[in-house]
Amino acid sequence: MPLHLHWFLPSHGDGREVAKTPQGAPVDPADNVRRAPDIDYLAQVAMAADRFGFTGALVPTGLFCEDPWLVSAALADRTRRLHFMVAVRPGSMAPTIAAQMAATLQRLSGGRLLLNVVTGGDRDEQLRYGDWLDHDQRYARAEEFLDVFGRAWSGGTYDFEGTHYRVRAGRLTRGHPVTPPVFLGGSSAAAHDVAARHADVYLAWGEPPEQLAALVKKVRDRADAQGRELSYGSRFHVISRDTAEEAWDVAHRLVAGMHPDTIAAAQRRFARTESEGQRRMAALHQGRTESLEVYPNVWAGYGLVRPGAGAALVGSHVEVADRIEEYHTLGLDHLILSGQPHLEEAYTFGEGVLPILRRRGLLAEPEGDR
């Protein structure tokens, strides 16, 4: 299959540093400037991704993010081909409402919606949202959510009786002919089971190829047992430059800008996580600020302070293209990428790496204009 590349929309804000410096700590003001996630800035990032032919853009969800549905609806009119990968939490809305919102966004965007189903892995954040289910219960709810969503999208009238949802004579009265593909991630057995039965694309956070290939095999074996065929993808940050030395200088500057108190606080938070994927990210660096290159051109520095995806592809444009090709050869058909700041890095990657991948015939061709 061709390779689909997606960019990231920083709906929580953007900047040149990986994490904010603790209040009161000395800092160079030039390194600590933050960009608010206003719609004009997010539009610049989305239009850059659209310009360079990225398949889609991940629109995240979380306490510090703008609402992904509203952001995607607002940006659909400012882009031509870019798909919007809306992150949706089953604990935040009923699947019947999600189906109705999805159909509306499909009409507004011309069929450019992708769904990223997120169960959540930060216990504190889940409680702040009023979600008291534990890890495996959240995946059980996600499975019911996708079951109801699929029944609604089919267009017929249906009943559903589950542990988390009950629907009587449900129906999506204004559907859409283009079904949004479902992306679902997770490193636990519960995540693998739900993905094998319901997802179109299984996602895992970036790791060295051997470890990532082992995760993919687990899900593929489960999907085979269900008689289903999935696509697979991963999530990386990226630091690509004309030379490897320039790229590693950026990586080292990012680590130098991470305050020790910020690193320590993040590690304590990660130690409490319910997420198997987050534990795997922490294991890549074990809280150390040295020896962060865990595989050629795969750097674990982001994970020192950032929850979620903690690995970056670092190197010259050719080296980054080589690593992407290696991951694609392993069976990854989707990569979700990001950089600091997202606007400039979209241009750097778009002008440096994408032409190499296109010359190698690896990329999916962008769909036509709306």
Short mmCIF file of C-alpha atoms in Angstrom, two decimals:
data_model
loop_
_atom_site.label_atom_id
_atom_site.label_comp_id
_atom_site.label_asym_id
_atom_site.label_seq_id
_atom_site.Cartn_x
_atom_site.Cartn_y
_atom_site.Cartn_z
CA MET A 1 0.00 0.00 0.00
CA PRO A 2 1.16 3.58 -0.54
CA LEU A 3 2.31 5.60 2.44
CA HIS A 4 -0.05 8.22 3.91
CA LEU A 5 1.58 11.02 5.88
CA HIS A 6 -0.41 13.17 8.31
CA TRP A 7 0.62 16.34 10.14
CA PHE A 8 -0.44 17.55 13.60
CA LEU A 9 -2.58 20.59 14.44
CA PRO A 10 -1.31 22.16 17.70
CA SER A 11 -4.72 23.09 19.10
CA HIS A 12 -3.18 23.39 22.58
CA GLY A 13 -0.71 26.06 21.43
CA ASP A 14 2.68 26.00 19.77
CA GLY A 15 6.25 27.10 20.35
CA ARG A 16 9.91 26.38 19.77
CA GLU A 17 10.37 24.49 23.04
CA VAL A 18 8.99 21.05 23.89
CA ALA A 19 7.56 22.04 27.28
CA LYS A 20 6.95 25.23 29.20
CA THR A 21 9.59 26.32 31.70
CA PRO A 22 8.39 26.26 35.34
CA GLN A 23 7.11 29.59 36.55
CA GLY A 24 9.86 31.65 38.19
CA ALA A 25 12.75 29.75 36.58
CA PRO A 26 15.30 31.78 34.57
CA VAL A 27 14.68 31.48 30.85
CA ASP A 28 15.70 33.17 27.62
CA PRO A 29 12.52 34.95 26.48
CA ALA A 30 13.30 34.07 22.87
CA ASP A 31 13.02 30.37 23.72
CA ASN A 32 9.81 30.57 25.69
CA VAL A 33 7.46 32.38 23.30
CA ARG A 34 4.16 30.54 22.96
CA ARG A 35 1.70 30.83 20.07
CA ALA A 36 -1.94 30.77 21.01
CA PRO A 37 -4.04 28.22 19.09
CA ASP A 38 -6.22 30.87 17.46
CA ILE A 39 -7.97 29.89 14.27
CA ASP A 40 -5.75 31.99 12.01
CA TYR A 41 -2.59 30.27 13.24
CA LEU A 42 -4.14 26.82 13.06
CA ALA A 43 -5.27 27.69 9.53
CA GLN A 44 -1.67 28.50 8.59
CA VAL A 45 -0.55 25.07 9.80
CA ALA A 46 -3.44 23.31 8.06
CA MET A 47 -2.88 25.16 4.80
CA ALA A 48 0.83 24.29 4.90
CA ALA A 49 -0.04 20.59 5.30
CA ASP A 50 -2.60 20.95 2.50
CA ARG A 51 -0.08 22.69 0.26
CA PHE A 52 2.51 19.93 0.57
CA GLY A 53 0.07 17.08 0.02
CA PHE A 54 -0.20 15.52 3.46
CA THR A 55 -3.15 13.14 3.53
CA GLY A 56 -4.55 14.47 6.78
CA ALA A 57 -4.01 16.35 10.01
CA LEU A 58 -4.53 14.95 13.50
CA VAL A 59 -6.76 17.27 15.54
CA PRO A 60 -6.16 16.28 19.18
CA THR A 61 -8.45 16.31 22.18
CA GLY A 62 -7.67 17.02 25.82
CA LEU A 63 -8.07 19.49 28.66
CA PHE A 64 -5.72 22.02 27.10
CA CYS A 65 -6.96 21.65 23.50
CA GLU A 66 -9.58 23.51 21.56
CA ASP A 67 -12.52 21.29 20.61
CA PRO A 68 -11.44 19.12 17.63
CA TRP A 69 -14.87 19.02 15.95
CA LEU A 70 -15.23 22.80 15.91
CA VAL A 71 -11.63 23.36 14.82
CA SER A 72 -12.01 20.88 11.95
CA ALA A 73 -15.28 22.42 10.79
CA ALA A 74 -13.72 25.88 10.81
CA LEU A 75 -10.64 24.75 8.86
CA ALA A 76 -12.45 22.62 6.30
CA ASP A 77 -13.37 25.73 4.36
CA ARG A 78 -9.76 26.98 4.33
CA THR A 79 -8.28 23.79 2.84
CA ARG A 80 -8.88 21.82 -0.34
CA ARG A 81 -7.65 18.26 0.07
CA LEU A 82 -6.55 17.84 3.68
CA HIS A 83 -8.48 15.30 5.77
CA PHE A 84 -9.15 16.01 9.44
CA MET A 85 -8.43 13.21 11.89
CA VAL A 86 -10.76 14.19 14.72
CA ALA A 87 -9.84 12.71 18.09
CA VAL A 88 -13.02 11.56 19.86
CA ARG A 89 -13.35 10.11 23.36
CA PRO A 90 -16.21 7.63 23.80
CA GLY A 91 -16.62 8.90 27.35
CA SER A 92 -17.35 12.44 26.16
CA MET A 93 -20.35 11.86 23.90
CA ALA A 94 -22.87 9.24 22.90
CA PRO A 95 -22.04 7.33 19.71
CA THR A 96 -25.39 8.38 18.24
CA ILE A 97 -24.40 12.05 18.63
CA ALA A 98 -20.92 11.32 17.27
CA ALA A 99 -22.48 9.76 14.15
CA GLN A 100 -24.67 12.81 13.61
CA MET A 101 -21.71 15.18 14.06
CA ALA A 102 -19.58 13.04 11.75
CA ALA A 103 -22.19 13.11 9.00
CA THR A 104 -22.45 16.89 9.29
CA LEU A 105 -18.68 17.31 9.11
CA GLN A 106 -18.54 15.03 6.08
CA ARG A 107 -21.00 17.34 4.30
CA LEU A 108 -19.14 20.48 5.35
CA SER A 109 -15.73 19.12 4.32
CA GLY A 110 -16.64 17.14 1.22
CA GLY A 111 -16.00 13.76 2.86
CA ARG A 112 -12.66 14.58 4.51
CA LEU A 113 -13.26 13.24 8.02
CA LEU A 114 -11.11 10.59 9.71
CA LEU A 115 -11.96 9.37 13.23
CA ASN A 116 -9.28 8.80 15.86
CA VAL A 117 -10.93 6.97 18.77
CA VAL A 118 -9.08 7.81 22.00
CA THR A 119 -9.83 5.95 25.23
CA GLY A 120 -7.51 8.03 27.44
CA GLY A 121 -4.60 6.95 29.60
CA ASP A 122 -4.08 9.74 32.13
CA ARG A 123 -6.18 8.88 35.19
CA ASP A 124 -6.16 12.45 36.54
CA GLU A 125 -7.41 13.87 33.26
CA GLN A 126 -10.10 11.21 32.95
CA LEU A 127 -11.44 12.12 36.38
CA ARG A 128 -11.47 15.81 35.50
CA TYR A 129 -13.74 14.90 32.60
CA GLY A 130 -15.98 12.93 34.95
CA ASP A 131 -14.86 9.57 33.53
CA TRP A 132 -14.33 7.03 36.33
CA LEU A 133 -13.89 3.86 34.26
CA ASP A 134 -10.61 1.96 34.48
CA HIS A 135 -8.37 1.10 31.53
CA ASP A 136 -10.02 -2.12 30.33
CA GLN A 137 -13.53 -0.77 30.96
CA ARG A 138 -12.75 2.20 28.72
CA TYR A 139 -11.77 -0.13 25.90
CA ALA A 140 -14.95 -2.16 26.44
CA ARG A 141 -16.91 1.07 26.17
CA ALA A 142 -14.97 2.05 23.04
CA GLU A 143 -15.97 -1.27 21.45
CA GLU A 144 -19.65 -0.60 22.17
CA PHE A 145 -19.23 2.97 20.92
CA LEU A 146 -17.89 1.74 17.57
CA ASP A 147 -20.58 -0.91 17.34
CA VAL A 148 -23.35 1.68 17.79
CA PHE A 149 -21.61 4.16 15.51
CA GLY A 150 -21.44 1.54 12.74
CA ARG A 151 -25.10 0.63 13.14
CA ALA A 152 -26.08 4.29 12.99
CA TRP A 153 -23.97 4.90 9.89
CA SER A 154 -25.63 2.00 8.08
CA GLY A 155 -28.76 4.14 7.79
CA GLY A 156 -31.30 1.69 9.14
CA THR A 157 -33.27 1.64 12.37
CA TYR A 158 -31.62 -0.38 15.12
CA ASP A 159 -31.78 -1.29 18.79
CA PHE A 160 -28.73 -1.78 20.97
CA GLU A 161 -28.45 -3.13 24.50
CA GLY A 162 -25.00 -2.99 26.05
CA THR A 163 -23.22 -2.32 29.30
CA HIS A 164 -22.47 1.32 28.48
CA TYR A 165 -25.09 2.27 25.86
CA ARG A 166 -28.75 1.49 25.30
CA VAL A 167 -30.50 2.65 22.13
CA ARG A 168 -34.07 2.05 21.07
CA ALA A 169 -35.10 2.60 17.44
CA GLY A 170 -31.92 4.52 16.76
CA ARG A 171 -31.48 6.07 13.33
CA LEU A 172 -29.19 8.55 11.59
CA THR A 173 -31.68 10.44 9.47
CA ARG A 174 -29.14 12.60 7.60
CA GLY A 175 -26.30 10.24 6.79
CA HIS A 176 -23.44 10.55 4.33
CA PRO A 177 -22.17 8.10 1.69
CA VAL A 178 -18.50 8.40 2.73
CA THR A 179 -17.79 6.37 5.87
CA PRO A 180 -14.98 7.94 7.95
CA PRO A 181 -12.11 5.49 8.50
CA VAL A 182 -11.54 4.62 12.17
CA PHE A 183 -8.04 4.96 13.62
CA LEU A 184 -7.55 3.37 17.05
CA GLY A 185 -4.37 3.04 19.06
CA GLY A 186 -3.02 1.39 22.17
CA SER A 187 -0.32 -1.02 23.25
CA SER A 188 -2.38 -3.20 25.61
CA ALA A 189 -4.13 -6.46 24.83
CA ALA A 190 -7.49 -4.73 25.29
CA ALA A 191 -6.56 -2.15 22.67
CA HIS A 192 -5.38 -4.83 20.25
CA ASP A 193 -8.64 -6.76 20.57
CA VAL A 194 -10.84 -3.72 19.91
CA ALA A 195 -8.69 -2.58 16.99
CA ALA A 196 -8.76 -6.03 15.41
CA ARG A 197 -12.56 -6.13 15.55
CA HIS A 198 -13.49 -2.53 14.71
CA ALA A 199 -10.66 -0.30 13.48
CA ASP A 200 -9.61 0.40 9.92
CA VAL A 201 -6.15 1.56 11.02
CA TYR A 202 -4.27 0.48 14.15
CA LEU A 203 -1.93 3.12 15.58
CA ALA A 204 1.00 2.80 17.97
CA TRP A 205 3.37 5.46 19.24
CA GLY A 206 6.76 5.48 17.59
CA GLU A 207 9.41 3.04 18.84
CA PRO A 208 12.46 1.33 17.30
CA PRO A 209 11.42 -0.80 14.30
CA GLU A 210 11.73 -4.19 15.99
CA GLN A 211 9.48 -3.20 18.90
CA LEU A 212 6.93 -1.55 16.64
CA ALA A 213 6.89 -4.54 14.31
CA ALA A 214 6.10 -6.82 17.26
CA LEU A 215 3.07 -4.69 18.17
CA VAL A 216 1.84 -4.72 14.59
CA LYS A 217 2.17 -8.50 14.44
CA LYS A 218 0.04 -8.93 17.58
CA VAL A 219 -2.78 -6.89 16.09
CA ARG A 220 -2.46 -8.46 12.65
CA ASP A 221 -2.75 -11.95 14.17
CA ARG A 222 -5.91 -10.90 16.01
CA ALA A 223 -7.34 -9.29 12.88
CA ASP A 224 -6.59 -12.41 10.84
CA ALA A 225 -8.53 -14.45 13.40
CA GLN A 226 -11.49 -12.11 12.85
CA GLY A 227 -11.20 -12.38 9.07
CA ARG A 228 -10.39 -8.66 8.84
CA GLU A 229 -7.58 -6.77 7.12
CA LEU A 230 -6.29 -3.59 8.77
CA SER A 231 -3.81 -0.87 7.91
CA TYR A 232 -1.17 0.16 10.44
CA GLY A 233 0.40 3.42 11.47
CA SER A 234 2.53 5.25 14.01
CA ARG A 235 3.10 8.68 15.51
CA PHE A 236 6.48 10.47 15.50
CA HIS A 237 7.86 13.93 15.95
CA VAL A 238 10.41 14.94 13.31
CA ILE A 239 13.55 17.10 13.19
CA SER A 240 14.85 17.13 9.63
CA ARG A 241 17.54 19.46 8.29
CA ASP A 242 19.88 19.81 5.31
CA THR A 243 22.61 18.06 7.31
CA ALA A 244 22.53 15.59 10.18
CA GLU A 245 24.66 17.94 12.31
CA GLU A 246 22.05 20.70 12.04
CA ALA A 247 19.25 18.33 13.02
CA TRP A 248 21.08 16.97 16.07
CA ASP A 249 21.97 20.51 17.15
CA VAL A 250 18.22 21.21 17.30
CA ALA A 251 17.59 18.03 19.31
CA HIS A 252 20.33 18.90 21.79
CA ARG A 253 18.99 22.45 22.14
CA LEU A 254 15.53 21.07 22.95
CA VAL A 255 16.93 18.89 25.74
CA ALA A 256 19.02 21.78 27.07
CA GLY A 257 15.82 23.80 27.31
CA MET A 258 14.03 21.18 29.43
CA HIS A 259 14.10 22.29 33.04
CA PRO A 260 15.08 19.47 35.46
CA ASP A 261 11.97 20.15 37.55
CA THR A 262 9.80 19.74 34.45
CA ILE A 263 11.47 16.42 33.61
CA ALA A 264 11.09 15.15 37.18
CA ALA A 265 7.42 16.14 37.37
CA ALA A 266 6.71 14.46 34.04
CA GLN A 267 8.39 11.23 35.12
CA ARG A 268 6.32 11.12 38.30
CA ARG A 269 3.20 11.62 36.25
CA PHE A 270 4.15 8.89 33.78
CA ALA A 271 4.84 6.47 36.64
CA ARG A 272 1.16 6.71 37.63
CA THR A 273 -0.16 6.10 34.14
CA GLU A 274 -2.66 3.40 33.22
CA SER A 275 -1.44 3.51 29.62
CA GLU A 276 0.76 0.66 28.44
CA GLY A 277 1.89 2.88 25.55
CA GLN A 278 2.99 5.61 27.97
CA ARG A 279 4.99 3.07 29.97
CA ARG A 280 6.70 1.99 26.76
CA MET A 281 7.54 5.61 25.94
CA ALA A 282 9.08 6.12 29.40
CA ALA A 283 11.10 2.93 29.03
CA LEU A 284 12.84 4.34 25.94
CA HIS A 285 14.73 6.95 27.99
CA GLN A 286 14.16 5.93 31.67
CA GLY A 287 14.36 9.59 32.67
CA ARG A 288 17.93 10.00 31.42
CA THR A 289 18.95 13.02 29.33
CA GLU A 290 21.87 11.19 27.69
CA SER A 291 21.92 8.26 25.22
CA LEU A 292 18.55 9.28 23.78
CA GLU A 293 19.17 7.91 20.29
CA VAL A 294 17.51 4.50 20.76
CA TYR A 295 17.91 3.45 17.12
CA PRO A 296 19.65 5.21 14.22
CA ASN A 297 17.81 8.54 13.76
CA VAL A 298 15.17 7.62 16.38
CA TRP A 299 15.42 9.97 19.37
CA ALA A 300 13.48 9.61 22.63
CA GLY A 301 13.99 13.16 23.91
CA TYR A 302 10.41 14.36 23.54
CA GLY A 303 9.27 11.70 25.97
CA LEU A 304 11.27 13.25 28.81
CA VAL A 305 8.56 15.86 29.31
CA ARG A 306 5.75 15.17 26.84
CA PRO A 307 2.95 12.68 27.45
CA GLY A 308 1.95 10.59 24.49
CA ALA A 309 4.27 10.07 21.53
CA GLY A 310 7.81 10.54 22.80
CA ALA A 311 10.05 9.59 19.87
CA ALA A 312 11.30 11.73 16.99
CA LEU A 313 12.94 11.02 13.66
CA VAL A 314 16.13 13.11 13.63
CA GLY A 315 18.67 13.57 10.86
CA SER A 316 19.30 14.89 7.40
CA HIS A 317 16.40 14.91 4.97
CA VAL A 318 17.78 11.76 3.33
CA GLU A 319 18.27 9.98 6.67
CA VAL A 320 14.74 10.81 7.80
CA ALA A 321 13.40 9.59 4.46
CA ASP A 322 15.41 6.37 4.90
CA ARG A 323 13.88 5.74 8.34
CA ILE A 324 10.38 6.44 7.04
CA GLU A 325 10.95 3.99 4.20
CA GLU A 326 12.20 1.40 6.71
CA TYR A 327 9.04 1.76 8.81
CA HIS A 328 6.91 1.58 5.68
CA THR A 329 8.68 -1.65 4.68
CA LEU A 330 7.71 -3.08 8.08
CA GLY A 331 4.06 -2.56 7.20
CA LEU A 332 3.23 0.95 8.39
CA ASP A 333 0.99 2.71 5.88
CA HIS A 334 0.22 5.81 7.99
CA LEU A 335 2.62 8.11 9.84
CA ILE A 336 1.40 11.06 11.91
CA LEU A 337 4.20 13.61 12.23
CA SER A 338 4.78 16.85 14.11
CA GLY A 339 7.55 19.35 14.85
CA GLN A 340 8.38 22.43 16.90
CA PRO A 341 6.99 24.83 15.77
CA HIS A 342 4.48 23.08 13.55
CA LEU A 343 4.25 25.73 10.86
CA GLU A 344 7.96 26.05 10.15
CA GLU A 345 8.57 22.32 10.48
CA ALA A 346 5.77 21.55 8.02
CA TYR A 347 7.65 23.64 5.47
CA THR A 348 11.05 22.17 6.36
CA PHE A 349 9.74 18.61 6.07
CA GLY A 350 7.57 19.42 3.07
CA GLU A 351 10.44 20.92 1.10
CA GLY A 352 13.18 18.59 2.37
CA VAL A 353 11.79 15.08 2.91
CA LEU A 354 8.58 14.83 0.89
CA PRO A 355 10.33 15.28 -2.51
CA ILE A 356 12.67 12.40 -1.65
CA LEU A 357 9.79 10.12 -0.72
CA ARG A 358 7.92 11.08 -3.89
CA ARG A 359 10.94 10.34 -6.06
CA ARG A 360 11.08 6.90 -4.44
CA GLY A 361 7.41 6.33 -5.33
CA LEU A 362 6.33 5.77 -1.72
CA LEU A 363 3.63 8.37 -1.14
CA ALA A 364 -0.08 8.18 -1.75
CA GLU A 365 -1.11 10.80 -4.27
CA PRO A 366 -3.27 13.59 -2.82
CA GLU A 367 -6.92 13.43 -3.73
CA GLY A 368 -8.35 16.08 -6.04
CA ASP A 369 -9.58 19.46 -4.92
CA ARG A 370 -12.98 19.74 -3.27
#
